[in-house]
Tab-separated table of C-alpha atoms and ligand atoms in Angstrom:
chain	number	residue	atom	x	y	z
A	6	MET	CA	10.497	199.324	167.835
A	7	ALA	CA	11.247	203.032	167.822
A	8	THR	CA	14.823	203.938	167.020
A	9	ILE	CA	16.542	206.398	169.324
A	10	THR	CA	18.777	208.756	167.404
A	11	LYS	CA	21.554	210.203	169.445
A	12	ARG	CA	22.012	213.767	168.270
A	13	LEU	CA	25.546	215.055	167.881
A	14	LEU	CA	24.529	218.685	168.287
A	15	LEU	CA	22.595	220.251	171.124
A	16	SER	CA	20.703	222.633	168.828
A	17	ASP	CA	19.010	219.675	167.114
A	18	LEU	CA	18.174	218.050	170.413
A	19	VAL	CA	16.459	221.291	171.443
A	20	SER	CA	14.747	222.287	168.191
A	21	THR	CA	13.833	218.898	166.699
A	22	ASP	CA	13.269	216.707	169.748
A	23	LYS	CA	11.632	219.604	171.637
A	24	ILE	CA	12.865	218.450	175.019
A	25	ASP	CA	11.240	220.134	178.027
A	26	GLN	CA	13.839	219.063	180.599
A	27	VAL	CA	17.603	219.269	180.671
A	28	PRO	CA	19.049	215.780	179.991
A	29	SER	CA	20.941	214.376	182.991
A	30	ASN	CA	24.397	214.649	181.427
A	31	TYR	CA	23.999	218.474	181.412
A	32	ILE	CA	23.019	218.788	185.081
A	33	ARG	CA	25.643	220.157	187.465
A	34	PRO	CA	25.913	218.931	191.058
A	35	ILE	CA	23.992	221.249	193.412
A	36	THR	CA	27.068	223.098	194.708
A	37	GLN	CA	28.273	223.889	191.201
A	38	ARG	CA	25.116	225.411	189.775
A	39	PRO	CA	24.935	229.012	188.513
A	40	ASN	CA	22.813	230.311	191.429
A	41	LEU	CA	21.332	232.975	189.174
A	42	GLN	CA	19.500	234.830	191.998
A	43	SER	CA	22.790	235.965	193.529
A	44	VAL	CA	24.196	237.506	190.350
A	45	VAL	CA	24.913	241.256	190.510
A	46	HIS	CA	24.096	243.597	187.596
A	47	ASP	CA	26.941	246.014	187.083
A	48	SER	CA	29.146	247.319	184.311
A	49	ILE	CA	32.782	247.139	183.322
A	50	PRO	CA	34.809	250.150	182.129
A	51	LEU	CA	33.838	251.503	178.702
A	52	ILE	CA	36.858	252.945	176.909
A	53	ASP	CA	36.582	255.238	173.884
A	54	LEU	CA	39.372	254.343	171.454
A	55	HIS	CA	38.820	257.466	169.368
A	56	ASN	CA	41.790	259.203	171.033
A	57	LEU	CA	44.193	256.264	170.860
A	58	PHE	CA	46.009	257.848	167.915
A	59	GLY	CA	45.763	261.504	168.919
A	60	PRO	CA	47.547	263.783	171.398
A	61	ASN	CA	45.653	262.165	174.295
A	62	ARG	CA	46.964	258.652	173.651
A	63	GLY	CA	48.550	258.618	177.101
A	64	GLN	CA	45.164	259.012	178.793
A	65	VAL	CA	43.653	256.145	176.847
A	66	ILE	CA	46.666	253.954	177.665
A	67	ASP	CA	46.174	254.798	181.369
A	68	GLN	CA	42.496	253.807	181.178
A	69	ILE	CA	43.385	250.532	179.491
A	70	GLY	CA	46.083	249.813	182.075
A	71	ARG	CA	43.712	250.487	184.966
A	72	ALA	CA	40.989	248.301	183.453
A	73	CYS	CA	43.449	245.435	182.878
A	74	ARG	CA	44.711	245.670	186.458
A	75	ASP	CA	41.409	246.184	188.273
A	76	TYR	CA	38.906	244.261	186.134
A	77	GLY	CA	40.709	242.127	183.540
A	78	PHE	CA	37.764	243.143	181.348
A	79	PHE	CA	36.675	246.292	179.520
A	80	GLN	CA	34.456	247.401	176.652
A	81	VAL	CA	35.571	249.517	173.726
A	82	LYS	CA	33.706	251.926	171.475
A	83	ASN	CA	34.924	253.777	168.376
A	84	HIS	CA	36.990	250.681	167.677
A	85	SER	CA	37.259	251.102	163.866
A	86	VAL	CA	35.560	247.798	162.924
A	87	PRO	CA	32.756	248.870	160.525
A	88	GLU	CA	29.157	248.307	161.618
A	89	LEU	CA	28.353	246.519	158.374
A	90	THR	CA	31.268	244.108	158.860
A	91	ILE	CA	29.882	243.293	162.310
A	92	SER	CA	26.269	242.869	161.218
A	93	ASN	CA	27.311	240.641	158.303
A	94	MET	CA	29.338	238.487	160.697
A	95	MET	CA	26.384	238.131	163.068
A	96	GLN	CA	23.975	237.355	160.240
A	97	THR	CA	26.191	234.737	158.614
A	98	THR	CA	26.603	233.045	162.010
A	99	ARG	CA	22.833	233.002	162.523
A	100	ASP	CA	22.331	231.636	158.998
A	101	PHE	CA	24.935	228.933	159.593
A	102	PHE	CA	23.245	227.664	162.762
A	103	ASN	CA	19.878	227.726	160.966
A	104	LEU	CA	21.063	225.354	158.233
A	105	PRO	CA	19.553	221.861	158.190
A	106	GLU	CA	21.234	219.398	160.549
A	107	GLN	CA	22.780	217.325	157.741
A	108	GLU	CA	24.343	220.411	156.204
A	109	ARG	CA	25.876	221.611	159.467
A	110	LEU	CA	27.139	218.154	160.369
A	111	LYS	CA	29.500	218.182	157.367
A	112	ASN	CA	31.732	220.337	159.569
A	113	TYR	CA	31.434	218.198	162.730
A	114	SER	CA	34.474	216.904	164.632
A	115	ASP	CA	35.231	216.214	168.294
A	116	ASP	CA	39.004	216.486	167.751
A	117	PRO	CA	40.298	219.724	169.377
A	118	GLN	CA	43.406	219.591	167.165
A	119	LYS	CA	41.384	220.230	164.022
A	120	THR	CA	41.700	223.806	162.814
A	121	THR	CA	38.096	224.050	161.566
A	122	ARG	CA	35.376	222.151	163.396
A	123	LEU	CA	31.803	222.286	164.505
A	124	SER	CA	31.353	220.771	167.935
A	125	THR	CA	29.279	220.935	171.064
A	126	SER	CA	29.788	221.636	174.784
A	127	PHE	CA	33.575	222.101	175.348
A	128	ASN	CA	35.557	218.900	174.790
A	129	VAL	CA	33.203	215.916	174.591
A	130	ARG	CA	36.178	213.525	174.699
A	131	THR	CA	37.322	214.525	178.187
A	132	GLU	CA	34.540	216.307	180.073
A	133	LYS	CA	32.204	214.736	182.648
A	134	VAL	CA	29.290	217.187	182.464
A	135	ALA	CA	28.171	218.705	179.167
A	136	ASN	CA	27.596	222.413	178.491
A	137	TRP	CA	24.594	224.010	176.803
A	138	ARG	CA	26.427	225.189	173.684
A	139	ASP	CA	27.243	224.318	170.096
A	140	TYR	CA	30.195	226.061	168.475
A	141	LEU	CA	32.053	226.395	165.233
A	142	ARG	CA	35.738	226.967	165.802
A	143	LEU	CA	37.962	228.461	163.128
A	144	HIS	CA	41.604	229.384	162.823
A	145	CYS	CA	41.837	232.631	160.928
A	146	TYR	CA	45.404	233.949	160.790
A	147	PRO	CA	47.226	233.745	158.451
A	148	ILE	CA	43.910	233.618	156.668
A	149	GLU	CA	45.204	232.000	153.450
A	150	ASN	CA	46.259	228.907	155.453
A	151	PHE	CA	42.736	228.227	156.676
A	152	VAL	CA	40.058	229.855	154.542
A	153	HIS	CA	39.784	226.814	152.213
A	154	GLU	CA	38.651	224.714	155.228
A	155	TRP	CA	35.794	227.026	156.237
A	156	PRO	CA	32.151	226.252	155.449
A	157	THR	CA	30.881	227.330	152.009
A	158	ASN	CA	27.281	227.304	153.142
A	159	PRO	CA	25.881	229.987	153.654
A	160	THR	CA	27.438	231.097	150.361
A	161	SER	CA	28.602	234.413	151.809
A	162	PHE	CA	30.195	232.740	154.866
A	163	ARG	CA	33.839	232.885	153.773
A	164	ALA	CA	33.671	236.458	152.485
A	165	HIS	CA	31.928	237.823	155.562
A	166	VAL	CA	34.082	235.976	158.084
A	167	ALA	CA	37.286	236.898	156.227
A	168	GLU	CA	36.369	240.567	156.275
A	169	TYR	CA	35.441	240.431	159.949
A	170	CYS	CA	38.527	238.661	161.197
A	171	THR	CA	40.883	240.827	159.155
A	172	SER	CA	39.292	243.946	160.602
A	173	VAL	CA	39.281	242.592	164.168
A	174	ARG	CA	42.937	241.623	163.816
A	175	GLY	CA	43.731	245.297	163.226
A	176	LEU	CA	42.004	246.132	166.502
A	177	ALA	CA	43.802	243.306	168.328
A	178	VAL	CA	47.210	244.569	167.227
A	179	GLN	CA	46.360	248.119	168.377
A	180	LEU	CA	45.183	246.858	171.756
A	181	ILE	CA	48.262	244.692	172.248
A	182	GLU	CA	50.500	247.702	171.583
A	183	ALA	CA	48.472	249.767	174.035
A	184	ILE	CA	48.659	247.018	176.690
A	185	SER	CA	52.422	246.751	176.170
A	186	GLU	CA	52.817	250.502	176.707
A	187	SER	CA	50.528	250.450	179.725
A	188	LEU	CA	52.901	247.964	181.377
A	189	GLY	CA	55.811	250.365	180.806
A	190	LEU	CA	57.199	248.093	178.075
A	191	GLU	CA	58.097	249.079	174.528
A	192	LYS	CA	55.022	249.356	172.332
A	193	GLU	CA	56.224	246.426	170.177
A	194	TYR	CA	57.374	244.219	173.072
A	195	ILE	CA	54.375	241.879	173.385
A	196	GLY	CA	53.844	241.649	169.627
A	197	ARG	CA	57.446	240.519	169.220
A	198	GLN	CA	56.997	237.633	171.679
A	199	LEU	CA	54.170	236.034	169.696
A	200	GLY	CA	56.194	234.294	166.982
A	201	LYS	CA	54.243	234.476	163.752
A	202	HIS	CA	51.053	235.360	165.696
A	203	ALA	CA	47.795	233.422	165.456
A	204	GLN	CA	44.086	234.175	165.634
A	205	HIS	CA	41.247	231.785	166.350
A	206	MET	CA	37.565	232.403	166.683
A	207	ALA	CA	34.516	230.635	168.011
A	208	LEU	CA	30.983	231.096	166.747
A	209	ASN	CA	29.044	230.168	169.883
A	210	TYR	CA	25.409	229.176	169.662
A	211	TYR	CA	23.525	228.781	172.952
A	212	PRO	CA	20.011	227.371	172.372
A	213	PRO	CA	17.171	228.286	174.746
A	214	CYS	CA	17.295	226.031	177.799
A	215	PRO	CA	14.264	224.689	179.686
A	216	GLN	CA	16.105	224.715	183.071
A	217	PRO	CA	18.876	227.346	183.022
A	218	ASP	CA	19.478	226.960	186.781
A	219	LEU	CA	20.920	223.494	186.301
A	220	THR	CA	23.575	224.000	183.664
A	221	TYR	CA	25.941	226.420	181.901
A	222	GLY	CA	26.599	227.635	178.398
A	223	LEU	CA	30.197	227.674	179.597
A	224	PRO	CA	31.210	227.245	183.266
A	225	GLY	CA	33.666	229.658	184.938
A	226	HIS	CA	37.008	229.653	183.141
A	227	THR	CA	39.831	231.920	182.091
A	228	ASP	CA	40.818	232.266	178.432
A	229	LEU	CA	44.119	230.643	177.549
A	230	ASN	CA	45.125	233.077	174.817
A	231	LEU	CA	46.570	236.601	174.898
A	232	ILE	CA	43.453	238.774	174.595
A	233	THR	CA	39.861	238.004	173.614
A	234	ILE	CA	37.640	240.356	171.614
A	235	LEU	CA	34.024	239.362	172.153
A	236	LEU	CA	31.112	240.264	169.913
A	237	GLN	CA	27.706	239.304	171.300
A	238	ASP	CA	24.110	239.731	170.189
A	239	GLN	CA	21.526	241.549	172.345
A	240	VAL	CA	20.773	238.580	174.635
A	241	PRO	CA	22.525	238.723	178.046
A	242	GLY	CA	24.548	235.738	179.249
A	243	LEU	CA	28.140	236.761	179.966
A	244	GLN	CA	29.104	237.014	183.649
A	245	VAL	CA	32.431	238.122	185.086
A	246	TRP	CA	33.916	237.270	188.501
A	247	ARG	CA	34.623	240.373	190.572
A	248	ASN	CA	35.054	240.908	194.332
A	249	GLY	CA	33.487	237.589	195.227
A	250	HIS	CA	30.405	237.914	192.982
A	251	TRP	CA	29.335	237.005	189.495
A	252	VAL	CA	28.588	240.223	187.653
A	253	ALA	CA	26.265	240.133	184.619
A	254	VAL	CA	27.700	242.202	181.776
A	255	ASP	CA	24.745	243.113	179.624
A	256	PRO	CA	25.290	243.824	175.921
A	257	VAL	CA	25.942	247.410	174.781
A	258	PRO	CA	25.352	247.953	171.025
A	259	ASN	CA	28.408	248.714	168.863
A	260	THR	CA	30.944	247.774	171.509
A	261	PHE	CA	33.305	244.847	171.898
A	262	ILE	CA	34.201	243.283	175.208
A	263	ILE	CA	37.918	242.810	175.673
A	264	ASN	CA	39.437	240.471	178.233
A	265	ILE	CA	42.931	239.627	179.295
A	266	GLY	CA	43.883	235.989	178.738
A	267	ASP	CA	46.386	233.771	180.550
A	268	GLN	CA	49.326	234.727	178.283
A	269	ILE	CA	49.088	238.424	179.268
A	270	GLN	CA	48.891	237.404	182.925
A	271	VAL	CA	52.141	235.464	182.444
A	272	MET	CA	53.980	238.159	180.441
A	273	SER	CA	52.878	240.877	182.890
A	274	ASN	CA	54.180	238.689	185.743
A	275	ASP	CA	50.750	238.872	187.445
A	276	LYS	CA	50.310	242.661	187.119
A	277	TYR	CA	47.288	241.967	184.946
A	278	LYS	CA	44.878	239.151	185.734
A	279	SER	CA	43.144	236.722	183.430
A	280	VAL	CA	39.730	236.889	185.088
A	281	LEU	CA	37.144	234.126	185.502
A	282	HIS	CA	34.037	234.460	183.393
A	283	ARG	CA	31.170	232.216	182.359
A	284	ALA	CA	28.171	232.108	180.024
A	285	VAL	CA	24.729	231.292	181.409
A	286	VAL	CA	21.667	230.393	179.358
A	287	ASN	CA	17.991	231.346	179.542
A	288	CYS	CA	14.553	229.817	178.873
A	289	ASP	CA	13.373	232.041	176.050
A	290	LYS	CA	16.046	233.057	173.652
A	291	GLU	CA	18.922	231.598	171.705
A	292	ARG	CA	22.140	233.570	172.128
A	293	ILE	CA	25.078	234.065	169.781
A	294	SER	CA	28.512	235.218	170.878
A	295	ILE	CA	31.630	235.420	168.731
A	296	PRO	CA	34.934	235.587	170.615
A	297	THR	CA	38.141	236.267	168.683
A	298	PHE	CA	41.083	234.719	170.481
A	299	TYR	CA	44.320	236.486	169.606
A	300	CYS	CA	47.284	234.221	170.395
A	301	PRO	CA	50.962	233.464	170.000
A	302	SER	CA	51.821	230.935	167.265
A	303	PRO	CA	52.455	227.416	168.658
A	304	GLU	CA	56.274	227.586	168.764
A	305	ALA	CA	56.397	231.010	170.494
A	306	VAL	CA	58.118	230.934	173.891
A	307	ILE	CA	56.113	232.737	176.563
A	308	GLY	CA	57.317	233.874	179.990
A	309	PRO	CA	57.290	236.937	182.259
A	310	ALA	CA	58.790	240.046	180.595
A	311	PRO	CA	62.354	240.426	182.016
A	312	GLU	CA	61.691	244.141	182.709
A	313	LEU	CA	58.852	243.165	185.046
A	314	VAL	CA	60.922	240.690	187.050
A	315	THR	CA	62.812	242.188	190.009
A	316	ASP	CA	64.255	241.013	193.340
A	317	ASP	CA	61.026	242.109	195.009
A	318	GLU	CA	58.827	240.637	192.308
A	319	PRO	CA	60.485	237.432	191.103
A	320	ALA	CA	59.170	235.521	188.081
A	321	VAL	CA	55.827	233.925	188.979
A	322	TYR	CA	55.823	231.652	185.908
A	323	MET	CA	58.289	229.541	184.022
A	324	GLN	CA	58.831	229.715	180.278
A	325	PHE	CA	56.838	227.432	178.012
A	326	THR	CA	55.789	227.192	174.394
A	327	TYR	CA	52.253	228.179	173.540
A	328	GLU	CA	51.783	224.694	172.070
A	329	GLU	CA	52.394	223.098	175.501
A	330	TYR	CA	49.906	225.421	177.127
A	331	TYR	CA	47.286	224.870	174.426
A	332	GLU	CA	47.430	221.113	174.816
A	333	LYS	CA	46.999	221.270	178.601
A	334	PHE	CA	44.038	223.619	178.200
A	335	TRP	CA	42.036	221.387	175.903
A	336	ASN	CA	42.846	218.144	177.709
A	337	ARG	CA	41.507	219.129	181.104
A	338	GLY	CA	37.897	219.572	179.857
A	339	LEU	CA	37.334	222.786	181.885
A	340	ALA	CA	37.348	220.674	185.067
A	341	THR	CA	39.748	223.214	186.563
A	342	GLU	CA	39.088	226.866	186.000
A	343	SER	CA	42.558	227.829	184.828
A	344	CYS	CA	45.807	226.190	183.649
A	345	LEU	CA	48.123	228.836	185.089
A	346	ASP	CA	48.895	226.726	188.182
A	347	MET	CA	50.569	224.139	185.972
A	348	PHE	CA	53.143	226.684	184.772
A	349	MET	CA	54.279	228.330	188.010
A	350	ALA	CA	57.996	228.938	188.542
A	351	THR	CA	59.411	226.515	191.098
B	430	OGA	C1	34.497	231.873	175.525
B	430	OGA	C2	33.622	232.713	176.349
B	430	OGA	C3	31.595	233.988	176.620
B	430	OGA	C4	30.299	234.209	175.968
B	430	OGA	O1	34.055	231.412	174.435
B	430	OGA	O2	35.654	231.654	175.964
B	430	OGA	O3	33.994	233.040	177.441
B	430	OGA	O4	29.637	235.173	176.347
B	430	OGA	N1	32.427	233.101	175.870
B	430	OGA	O5	29.920	233.430	175.095
B	431	NI	NI1	36.083	232.688	177.699
């Protein structure tokens, strides 16, 4: 009798078992499918950060503020993260996902509380429909607390990822200061609310999919953290919700995509929106995306900035610790698009 091996990772199901149909547990009900024909191709603002530290800082801050208010998403160029650091990060990710199954599985866990873990879909413990994605999730600030947990294969993995996340953290801190200023707050205000600060990242691997109309890489969701800095390869897949349509945001070389997460929406008291986005898959090509999630540390208390709460604009959210928010996020299995509703002021 033939033995049926149940694969833990989607990439092995696709590459080794050579399936030509999407397995039933990945298929969305008809009304929840991506409807790829109705997607609009458009762009999001592209902001040049070159002038962020010169006499025209005010103009750049205005552009960032407008993008946060009107789109919740923007791209940045001249962002100070070296090209080599980025290409090494991309290559080491590709090499990791090309390792033999047994080697990759050494990092496998389905426990969202683990600080380093290779997993699949979103949260296999709680979700009803699976997503067309494998991912390696890492905590990466303070780096010395986590680096010893990271994979050692490929051999350059730790060095390349450490260099990348240290450099991207510099960019995150600059952007958070700029966002603070754009809200009319002190430059250091948001940074001071984040406790000891934290930084996570995901190395997302979306295999080619035989029926991309039936499933998602990731369904529509908002990011729970403060801001996300997304690096993606040249394969399209990211879509952003805007004016009642899904807008495809195609990759632009040497840029990062920045989006506002739920914690900025809360601190800004709804001035800035944490916008829905999703990742779709395609028949031909694997896709890699690497979001850096900049966040408060777990004990940090988050709430609307007092300066942005007035009689006319009362606090929309209550105060909570980031730990409480984080737990709610992972437990709902992306069944609801956002967790913000659970933290409204009464
Ligand atoms: C995410 C995400 C988008 C992408 O990981 O939260 O939205 O393009 N990823 O992979
Ligand atoms: Ni996201």
